[in-house]
CSV table of C-alpha atoms in Angstrom, one decimal:
chain,number,residue,atom,x,y,z
A,1388,ASN,CA,55.6,112.2,11.5
A,1389,LYS,CA,57.7,113.7,14.3
A,1390,SER,CA,59.9,110.6,14.7
A,1391,SER,CA,60.8,110.4,11.0
A,1392,ARG,CA,61.6,114.1,10.9
A,1393,PHE,CA,63.9,113.7,13.9
A,1394,LEU,CA,65.7,110.7,12.3
A,1395,LYS,CA,66.0,112.6,9.0
A,1396,ALA,CA,67.5,115.7,10.7
A,1397,ARG,CA,69.8,113.5,12.8
A,1398,ASP,CA,71.1,111.7,9.8
A,1399,LYS,CA,71.6,115.0,8.0
A,1400,TYR,CA,73.8,116.5,10.8
A,1401,VAL,CA,75.6,113.8,12.7
A,1402,GLY,CA,78.9,113.1,11.1
A,1403,SER,CA,78.9,116.3,9.0
A,1404,ARG,CA,81.6,118.9,9.3
A,1405,PHE,CA,80.9,122.6,9.2
A,1406,GLU,CA,83.2,125.6,8.8
A,1407,THR,CA,83.0,128.3,11.5
A,1408,ASN,CA,83.8,132.0,10.9
A,1409,ARG,CA,86.7,132.1,13.3
A,1410,CYS,CA,87.3,128.7,14.9
A,1411,GLY,CA,88.0,126.3,12.1
A,1412,LEU,CA,86.0,123.2,11.4
A,1413,VAL,CA,83.5,121.5,13.7
A,1414,GLU,CA,82.0,118.0,13.5
A,1415,VAL,CA,78.4,117.2,14.7
A,1416,ILE,CA,78.6,114.2,16.9
A,1417,ASP,CA,75.1,114.1,18.3
A,1418,TYR,CA,71.7,115.6,17.6
A,1419,LEU,CA,68.9,116.2,20.2
A,1420,ASP,CA,66.9,118.8,18.4
A,1421,SER,CA,67.4,121.9,16.3
A,1422,LYS,CA,68.5,123.8,19.4
A,1423,ASN,CA,70.8,121.2,20.7
A,1424,LEU,CA,73.5,119.8,18.4
A,1425,LEU,CA,76.6,118.5,20.0
A,1426,VAL,CA,79.7,119.6,18.0
A,1427,ARG,CA,83.4,118.8,18.5
A,1428,PHE,CA,86.1,121.3,17.6
A,1429,GLU,CA,89.5,120.3,16.2
A,1430,ASP,CA,91.1,120.6,19.6
A,1431,GLY,CA,88.5,118.1,21.1
A,1432,TYR,CA,86.4,120.7,22.9
A,1433,THR,CA,82.7,119.9,22.6
A,1434,LYS,CA,79.6,122.1,23.2
A,1435,TYR,CA,75.9,122.2,22.3
A,1436,VAL,CA,74.9,124.7,19.6
A,1437,ARG,CA,71.8,125.8,17.6
A,1438,ALA,CA,71.4,124.5,14.0
A,1439,GLY,CA,71.0,128.1,12.8
A,1440,ASP,CA,74.2,129.2,14.4
A,1441,LEU,CA,76.0,126.2,13.0
A,1442,LEU,CA,74.8,126.9,9.4
A,1443,ASN,CA,75.8,130.6,9.7
A,1444,GLY,CA,79.3,129.7,11.1
A,1445,GLU,CA,78.5,131.6,14.3
A,1446,VAL,CA,79.9,128.9,16.6
A,1447,ARG,CA,82.7,129.8,19.0
A,1448,ASN,CA,85.3,127.6,20.6
A,1449,ILE,CA,85.8,128.7,24.1
A,1450,ASN,CA,89.5,127.8,23.7
A,1451,SER,CA,90.1,130.0,20.7
A,1452,PRO,CA,92.1,133.2,21.3
A,1453,ILE,CA,89.8,136.2,21.2
A,1454,VAL,CA,92.0,138.9,22.7
A,1455,CYS,CA,95.0,140.0,20.5
A,1456,GLY,CA,95.3,136.5,19.1
A,1457,VAL,CA,96.5,135.3,22.5
A,1458,GLY,CA,93.9,135.4,25.3
A,1459,TYR,CA,91.1,132.9,25.4
A,1460,GLU,CA,88.1,132.4,27.7
A,1461,GLY,CA,88.8,128.8,28.7
A,1462,VAL,CA,86.5,126.2,30.4
A,1463,GLY,CA,85.5,127.2,33.9
A,1464,GLU,CA,83.1,129.0,36.2
A,1465,TYR,CA,84.2,132.6,35.5
A,1466,SER,CA,82.2,134.7,33.1
A,1467,LEU,CA,84.1,136.8,30.5
A,1468,SER,CA,82.6,140.0,31.9
A,1469,GLY,CA,83.0,142.2,35.0
A,1470,ASP,CA,86.1,143.3,36.9
A,1471,PHE,CA,88.3,140.3,36.4
A,1472,ALA,CA,87.7,140.2,32.7
A,1473,ARG,CA,88.4,143.9,32.2
A,1474,LYS,CA,91.8,143.5,34.0
A,1475,TRP,CA,92.6,140.4,32.0
A,1476,LYS,CA,91.8,142.0,28.6
A,1477,SER,CA,93.8,145.1,29.6
A,1478,MET,CA,96.8,143.0,30.6
A,1479,ILE,CA,96.8,141.0,27.4
A,1480,SER,CA,96.3,144.2,25.3
A,1481,ARG,CA,99.2,146.1,26.9
A,1482,CYS,CA,101.6,143.2,26.0
A,1483,TYR,CA,100.3,142.1,22.6
A,1484,SER,CA,98.3,144.9,21.0
A,1485,GLU,CA,100.4,146.8,18.5
A,1486,ASN,CA,98.1,149.8,18.7
A,1487,TYR,CA,98.5,150.0,22.5
A,1488,LEU,CA,102.2,149.6,22.3
A,1489,LYS,CA,102.5,152.4,19.8
A,1490,ASN,CA,100.9,154.7,22.4
A,1491,LYS,CA,102.6,153.1,25.4
A,1492,PRO,CA,106.0,151.9,24.2
A,1493,THR,CA,107.3,151.4,27.8
A,1494,TYR,CA,105.3,148.1,27.8
A,1495,ARG,CA,107.0,146.7,24.7
A,1496,GLY,CA,108.8,143.5,25.7
A,1497,CYS,CA,106.3,142.7,28.5
A,1498,THR,CA,104.7,139.3,28.3
A,1499,VAL,CA,101.9,137.3,29.9
A,1500,GLU,CA,102.8,133.8,31.2
A,1501,LYS,CA,101.0,131.2,29.1
A,1502,THR,CA,98.8,129.9,31.9
A,1503,TRP,CA,97.3,133.4,32.1
A,1504,HIS,CA,96.4,133.4,28.4
A,1505,ASN,CA,93.5,131.3,29.8
A,1506,PHE,CA,91.1,133.8,31.4
A,1507,GLN,CA,89.9,131.1,33.9
A,1508,ASN,CA,93.3,130.8,35.4
A,1509,PHE,CA,93.7,134.5,35.8
A,1510,ALA,CA,90.2,135.0,37.2
A,1511,LYS,CA,90.8,132.2,39.7
A,1512,TRP,CA,94.1,133.8,40.9
A,1513,CYS,CA,92.2,137.2,41.3
A,1514,ASP,CA,89.4,135.5,43.2
A,1515,GLU,CA,91.8,133.6,45.6
A,1516,SER,CA,94.5,136.3,45.9
A,1517,SER,CA,94.9,137.9,49.3
A,1518,HIS,CA,96.2,140.9,47.3
A,1519,TYR,CA,92.8,141.5,45.7
A,1520,ARG,CA,91.2,144.1,47.9
A,1521,LYS,CA,87.9,145.7,46.8
A,1522,ASP,CA,88.5,148.6,49.2
A,1523,PHE,CA,91.6,149.5,47.2
A,1524,GLU,CA,89.4,150.7,44.3
A,1525,LEU,CA,91.8,148.9,42.1
A,1526,ASP,CA,92.8,150.4,38.8
A,1527,LYS,CA,93.0,148.2,35.7
A,1528,ASP,CA,96.8,147.8,36.1
A,1529,LEU,CA,98.8,145.2,38.0
A,1530,LEU,CA,102.3,145.8,39.3
A,1531,ILE,CA,104.9,143.5,37.8
A,1532,VAL,CA,107.3,142.9,40.6
A,1533,ASP,CA,110.1,141.6,38.3
A,1534,ASN,CA,111.0,140.0,34.9
A,1535,ARG,CA,108.5,142.1,32.9
A,1536,CYS,CA,106.3,139.0,32.8
A,1537,TYR,CA,102.7,139.0,34.1
A,1538,SER,CA,102.3,135.8,36.2
A,1539,ALA,CA,101.1,134.7,39.5
A,1540,GLU,CA,104.6,134.8,40.8
A,1541,ASN,CA,105.4,138.3,39.5
A,1542,CYS,CA,102.2,140.3,40.0
A,1543,LEU,CA,100.5,142.0,42.8
A,1544,PHE,CA,97.4,144.3,43.0
A,1545,LEU,CA,97.9,147.9,44.1
A,1546,PRO,CA,95.6,150.6,45.3
A,1547,ARG,CA,94.5,153.0,42.5
A,1548,GLU,CA,96.5,155.9,44.1
A,1549,ILE,CA,99.8,154.0,43.5
A,1550,ASN,CA,98.8,152.7,40.1
A,1551,VAL,CA,98.3,156.2,38.9
A,1552,ALA,CA,101.6,157.3,40.4
A,1553,ILE,CA,103.6,154.7,38.6
A,1554,ALA,CA,102.1,155.2,35.2
A,1555,ILE,CA,104.7,156.5,32.7
A,1556,THR,CA,103.7,158.0,29.3
A,1557,LYS,CA,105.8,159.4,26.5
A,1558,SER,CA,105.2,163.1,25.9
A,1559,SER,CA,104.1,162.4,22.3
A,1560,LYS,CA,104.1,159.5,19.8
A,1561,SER,CA,107.0,161.0,17.7
A,1562,SER,CA,109.0,162.5,20.5
A,1563,THR,CA,112.7,161.5,20.9
A,1564,LEU,CA,112.8,163.2,24.3
A,1565,PRO,CA,113.1,161.2,27.6
A,1566,VAL,CA,109.9,160.3,29.4
A,1567,GLY,CA,108.4,163.1,31.4
A,1568,VAL,CA,110.0,165.8,29.2
A,1569,SER,CA,108.5,168.0,26.5
A,1570,LEU,CA,109.7,171.0,24.5
A,1571,SER,CA,108.4,174.4,25.9
A,1572,ASN,CA,108.2,177.5,23.8
A,1573,GLY,CA,110.7,176.1,21.3
A,1574,LYS,CA,113.7,176.8,23.6
A,1575,LEU,CA,113.3,175.4,27.0
A,1576,PHE,CA,112.5,171.8,28.1
A,1577,LYS,CA,109.8,171.1,30.6
A,1578,GLY,CA,109.8,168.3,33.1
A,1579,GLN,CA,106.2,167.5,34.1
A,1580,CYS,CA,104.7,165.1,36.6
A,1581,CYS,CA,101.4,164.4,38.2
A,1582,ILE,CA,101.5,164.4,42.0
A,1583,GLY,CA,98.4,163.8,44.1
A,1584,GLY,CA,96.2,164.5,41.0
A,1585,LYS,CA,97.9,167.8,40.2
A,1586,GLN,CA,100.3,168.5,37.3
A,1587,ILE,CA,103.5,170.1,38.4
A,1588,TYR,CA,106.4,171.1,36.2
A,1589,SER,CA,109.7,172.9,35.9
A,1590,LYS,CA,111.6,174.3,32.9
A,1591,PHE,CA,115.2,173.7,32.1
A,1592,LYS,CA,117.8,174.5,29.4
A,1593,THR,CA,118.5,170.9,28.5
A,1594,PRO,CA,116.3,167.7,28.3
A,1595,HIS,CA,118.8,166.0,30.6
A,1596,GLU,CA,118.2,168.5,33.4
A,1597,ALA,CA,114.4,168.2,32.8
A,1598,PHE,CA,114.5,164.4,32.9
A,1599,ASN,CA,116.6,164.4,36.1
A,1600,TRP,CA,114.0,166.7,37.8
A,1601,TYR,CA,111.1,164.5,36.6
A,1602,LYS,CA,112.9,161.3,37.7
A,1603,LYS,CA,113.6,162.6,41.2
A,1604,VAL,CA,110.1,164.0,41.7
A,1605,LYS,CA,108.3,160.9,40.5
A,1606,GLU,CA,110.5,158.4,42.2
A,1607,ASP,CA,110.3,160.3,45.5
A,1608,ASN,CA,106.5,160.4,45.2
A,1609,ILE,CA,106.3,156.7,44.7
A,1610,LYS,CA,108.5,156.0,47.7
A,1611,ASN,CA,106.4,158.3,49.8
A,1612,LEU,CA,103.3,156.5,48.7
A,1613,ALA,CA,104.9,153.1,49.4
A,1614,ASP,CA,105.6,154.2,53.0
A,1615,SER,CA,102.1,155.5,53.5
A,1616,TRP,CA,100.6,152.2,52.4
A,1617,LYS,CA,103.3,150.0,53.9
A,1618,ASP,CA,101.0,148.3,56.5
A,1619,ARG,CA,98.3,147.7,53.9
A,1620,ILE,CA,100.1,146.2,50.9
A,1621,ASP,CA,102.2,143.1,50.4
A,1622,ALA,CA,105.8,143.3,51.4
A,1623,LYS,CA,106.9,142.4,47.8
A,1624,ALA,CA,104.9,145.3,46.5
A,1625,TYR,CA,106.4,147.6,49.0
A,1626,ASN,CA,110.0,146.5,48.2
A,1627,ALA,CA,109.3,146.9,44.4
A,1628,LEU,CA,108.0,150.4,44.9
A,1629,ILE,CA,110.9,151.4,47.1
A,1630,ASN,CA,113.2,150.2,44.4
A,1631,PHE,CA,111.2,151.7,41.5
A,1632,GLU,CA,113.5,153.4,39.1
A,1633,ILE,CA,112.8,155.3,35.9
A,1634,GLY,CA,115.1,155.4,32.9
A,1635,VAL,CA,115.0,157.8,29.9
A,1636,HIS,CA,112.7,155.4,28.1
A,1637,GLY,CA,110.6,154.3,31.0
A,1638,ARG,CA,110.7,152.0,34.0
A,1639,VAL,CA,113.9,150.1,34.6
A,1640,GLY,CA,113.3,148.8,38.1
């Protein structure tokens, strides 16, 4: 009868341990029905799962790192989707994804403060931050004010126009030339920069001259944008932009 089948299933599952595909072992600590088995992960986190998912190993610990072996969803009210999640995943990736760092080496050495490895903490900061302005049409990037570490103390949101302006990319993966510089026609060196959505450039005899041109044009543009947004962005962001400095390998200040 129904009661005996329930007791048989309960005896079968409760106390048993199962291997998951990505989150280690789980132990069944209670059984309500085939769609509600309470399991406990090795870190103590508990959740209800389906028997079929348990047998297939498709049970995920919300505290297991799912982004670059570092970022995890965490327990809380914020869903791992939408704008906050996209920014969080992008932030984690640019610091810990080797594929990303190969293409954007200027981010090598940047880190994310451990509390922000937990998506819930990052999302709560975004939600409560006075710097998060939907009318800014925010880009995926955050400005790191100092220390090359993403944290609540070091980061501020910026309008998309400024985020685009401060982006720095090497001319090619194998290039040994300074940022903003590429070889032109095999003889001259071209400094190139995007200003107001338009690519501008100038050619020089040496990479040093081309870089100095690029550095001045880009830094002057960032300072001009900072002044134009001065009354609408945080004072820390304004000061960081005014002091923004580019070295031959990327941002230095």
